């Protein structure tokens, strides 16, 4: 059974304090690892897709990396507006079903 | 470009009742998926529709059913509501069924409360 585990569950940072969020997964035949951002009361907003180990994607202060067993979302010099829940998800096998982790709730204090 | 829209935004029902939630896909998207998100958890896959047929289903009982219409809009129906059905129901659309460059785009969901 696919399993996706995110850590930590919650993370408090000061503005400018860089850190990383972890997403560990166990799937057979990964067909994409996805990162989403979710603000309170909103649906998840797509950030990145990674397909193979060694791949990296960047967007503003965010960089996502992928190994064979985990993905990291690095946040460089975060700002309060980066506060949100970050979700990772994997797609395995045929079809378009995503299996999500429980999310990391990030709080950035000014 | 119009994103994914869902209605209603909030809904309260009584245990045992039936509910219908609605979703309009993002322009150009032909696949729609439904997810259930309990408070403080990640979304869980309910099912997916492509070309008006269900082509994938998660671990949800048959009282969860859906439809996709020719214009790619969709409905999620839940019969015999239970208290544990209280959650945020998310609709997501995408192009194709297994395309490499087709991430899911989510609506803002319907918050269902069952009392």
XYZ file of C-alpha atoms in Angstrom:
225
model
C 0.000 0.000 0.000
C 1.295 3.464 -0.889
C 2.445 5.496 2.028
C 3.363 9.168 2.182
C 4.665 10.677 5.418
C 5.439 14.328 5.945
C 7.553 15.841 8.693
C 7.452 17.858 10.761
C 3.693 18.181 11.282
C 4.166 21.842 12.195
C 7.080 24.243 11.829
C 7.508 27.733 13.259
C 10.154 29.940 11.673
C 11.247 33.510 12.064
C 11.172 35.604 8.927
C 14.398 34.937 7.037
C 15.127 31.638 8.807
C 15.610 29.006 6.080
C 14.493 25.401 6.605
C 13.341 22.220 4.852
C 10.176 20.149 4.865
C 10.397 16.400 4.336
C 8.164 14.008 2.407
C 8.982 10.285 2.618
C 7.218 7.847 0.327
C 6.983 4.131 -0.382
C 5.487 3.343 -3.766
C 6.264 0.919 -6.535
C 6.590 2.733 -9.809
C 6.533 6.433 -8.982
C 4.895 8.445 -11.736
C 5.288 11.834 -10.168
C 5.692 13.501 -6.797
C 3.681 16.687 -6.339
C 3.939 19.590 -3.922
C 0.916 21.749 -3.133
C 0.355 24.751 -0.909
C -2.963 25.056 0.956
C -4.158 28.209 2.689
C -6.907 27.998 5.346
C -10.346 27.577 3.773
C -8.880 27.112 0.287
C -8.121 24.227 -2.012
C -4.543 23.039 -2.608
C -2.544 25.182 -5.036
C -0.130 23.348 -7.335
C 3.567 24.157 -6.841
C 5.807 21.496 -8.418
C 5.963 18.084 -10.061
C 9.098 15.931 -9.805
C 9.514 12.704 -11.771
C 12.947 11.227 -11.174
C 15.648 11.096 -8.514
C 18.000 14.039 -8.752
C 15.422 16.354 -10.243
C 15.035 19.851 -8.776
C 12.445 22.582 -9.338
C 12.497 26.174 -8.069
C 9.920 28.904 -7.662
C 10.763 32.120 -5.834
C 11.874 31.116 -2.305
C 10.934 27.451 -2.761
C 13.036 24.616 -4.119
C 11.878 21.016 -4.351
C 14.247 18.064 -4.655
C 13.664 14.336 -5.105
C 15.532 11.164 -4.153
C 14.395 7.551 -4.505
C 12.724 7.589 -1.096
C 11.966 11.187 -0.205
C 11.473 14.730 -1.349
C 12.458 17.962 0.324
C 10.869 21.365 0.034
C 13.523 23.939 0.894
C 12.345 27.391 1.916
C 14.984 30.098 1.684
C 14.560 33.315 3.699
C 10.815 32.785 4.228
C 8.353 35.632 4.590
C 5.104 35.687 6.619
C 3.124 35.234 3.390
C 4.747 31.803 3.006
C 2.708 30.632 6.006
C 0.457 27.798 4.838
C 0.104 24.024 4.908
C 2.375 22.299 2.416
C 1.159 18.976 1.049
C 3.073 16.388 -0.914
C 1.438 13.661 -2.961
C 2.559 10.745 -5.136
C 1.053 9.281 -8.286
C 1.722 5.607 -8.874
C 0.710 3.210 -11.622
C -1.963 3.937 -14.193
C -4.537 6.650 -13.731
C -4.295 10.033 -12.092
C -4.986 9.240 -8.428
C -2.837 11.087 -5.908
C -1.957 9.770 -2.458
C -1.348 12.675 -0.100
C 0.671 13.003 3.057
C -0.772 14.675 6.121
C 0.887 18.009 5.387
C 3.291 20.339 7.202
C 1.776 23.467 8.698
C 4.325 26.270 8.296
C 4.103 29.472 10.326
C 6.524 32.306 9.579
C 6.658 35.065 12.182
C 7.786 38.593 11.272
C -8.835 31.131 -17.904
C -11.528 30.068 -15.457
C -10.369 27.853 -12.606
C -12.217 25.037 -10.873
C -15.384 26.252 -9.172
C -17.416 24.361 -6.587
C -20.846 24.918 -5.085
C -22.070 25.351 -2.498
C -19.153 26.590 -0.372
C -20.738 25.414 2.882
C -23.522 22.972 3.656
C -25.061 21.450 6.777
C -27.053 18.225 6.617
C -28.581 15.823 9.094
C -27.400 12.230 9.494
C -29.238 9.945 7.068
C -29.907 12.652 4.495
C -28.500 12.820 0.965
C -26.320 15.574 -0.508
C -25.191 16.652 -3.980
C -22.064 18.733 -4.504
C -21.224 20.381 -7.812
C -18.021 21.203 -9.678
C -17.154 23.047 -12.877
C -13.831 22.011 -14.360
C -11.104 24.384 -15.427
C -11.432 25.373 -19.072
C -9.871 22.762 -21.365
C -9.763 20.026 -18.718
C -11.562 16.755 -19.423
C -10.856 14.742 -16.268
C -12.345 15.423 -12.862
C -11.458 13.894 -9.505
C -13.052 14.195 -6.079
C -11.186 14.157 -2.770
C -12.306 14.202 0.864
C -10.211 16.163 3.341
C -10.888 15.734 7.039
C -9.745 18.497 9.365
C -5.975 18.487 9.827
C -5.377 15.697 7.302
C -4.357 15.393 3.684
C -6.973 14.859 0.965
C -8.129 11.294 0.255
C -9.077 10.148 -3.238
C -12.749 9.282 -3.735
C -13.002 8.708 -7.490
C -12.163 10.071 -10.933
C -14.229 10.593 -14.079
C -12.995 10.706 -17.644
C -15.286 11.011 -20.654
C -18.326 10.685 -18.363
C -17.220 7.327 -16.937
C -15.711 6.475 -13.573
C -12.165 5.229 -14.196
C -10.688 5.050 -10.722
C -12.038 4.754 -7.201
C -10.542 4.992 -3.737
C -11.584 3.194 -0.570
C -15.049 4.733 -0.259
C -18.398 2.879 0.018
C -20.962 2.782 -2.820
C -23.083 5.461 -1.147
C -20.509 7.863 -2.589
C -21.341 8.219 -6.286
C -20.742 10.719 -9.015
C -21.472 11.944 -12.485
C -19.560 13.771 -15.173
C -21.493 15.704 -17.817
C -20.633 16.346 -21.499
C -19.334 19.814 -20.583
C -16.956 18.094 -18.096
C -18.727 19.487 -15.038
C -19.340 16.968 -12.287
C -21.448 16.045 -9.284
C -20.635 14.119 -6.125
C -23.580 12.464 -4.414
C -23.484 11.031 -0.927
C -26.420 8.997 0.387
C -27.266 8.072 3.973
C -24.941 10.675 5.445
C -22.925 9.738 8.516
C -21.285 12.028 11.061
C -17.837 10.980 9.772
C -18.727 12.358 6.349
C -18.160 15.847 7.754
C -15.185 17.164 5.779
C -13.994 19.476 3.033
C -14.848 17.969 -0.361
C -12.436 18.990 -3.067
C -12.901 18.755 -6.803
C -9.868 18.746 -9.076
C -9.586 18.831 -12.845
C -6.815 17.929 -15.250
C -6.213 17.052 -18.875
C -6.086 13.392 -19.903
C -6.015 10.442 -17.532
C -2.341 9.637 -17.135
C -0.448 12.456 -18.764
C 2.982 13.325 -17.501
C 2.398 17.075 -17.589
C -1.065 17.177 -16.115
C -1.096 18.139 -12.435
C -4.442 18.373 -10.678
C -5.917 21.837 -10.222
C -8.227 22.068 -7.220
C -11.258 24.141 -6.421
C -11.739 25.693 -2.977
C -14.023 22.913 -1.871
C -17.380 22.466 -0.192
C -17.350 22.307 3.597
C -19.950 19.678 4.583
C -21.104 19.402 8.177
C -23.276 16.453 9.190
C -25.154 16.800 12.479
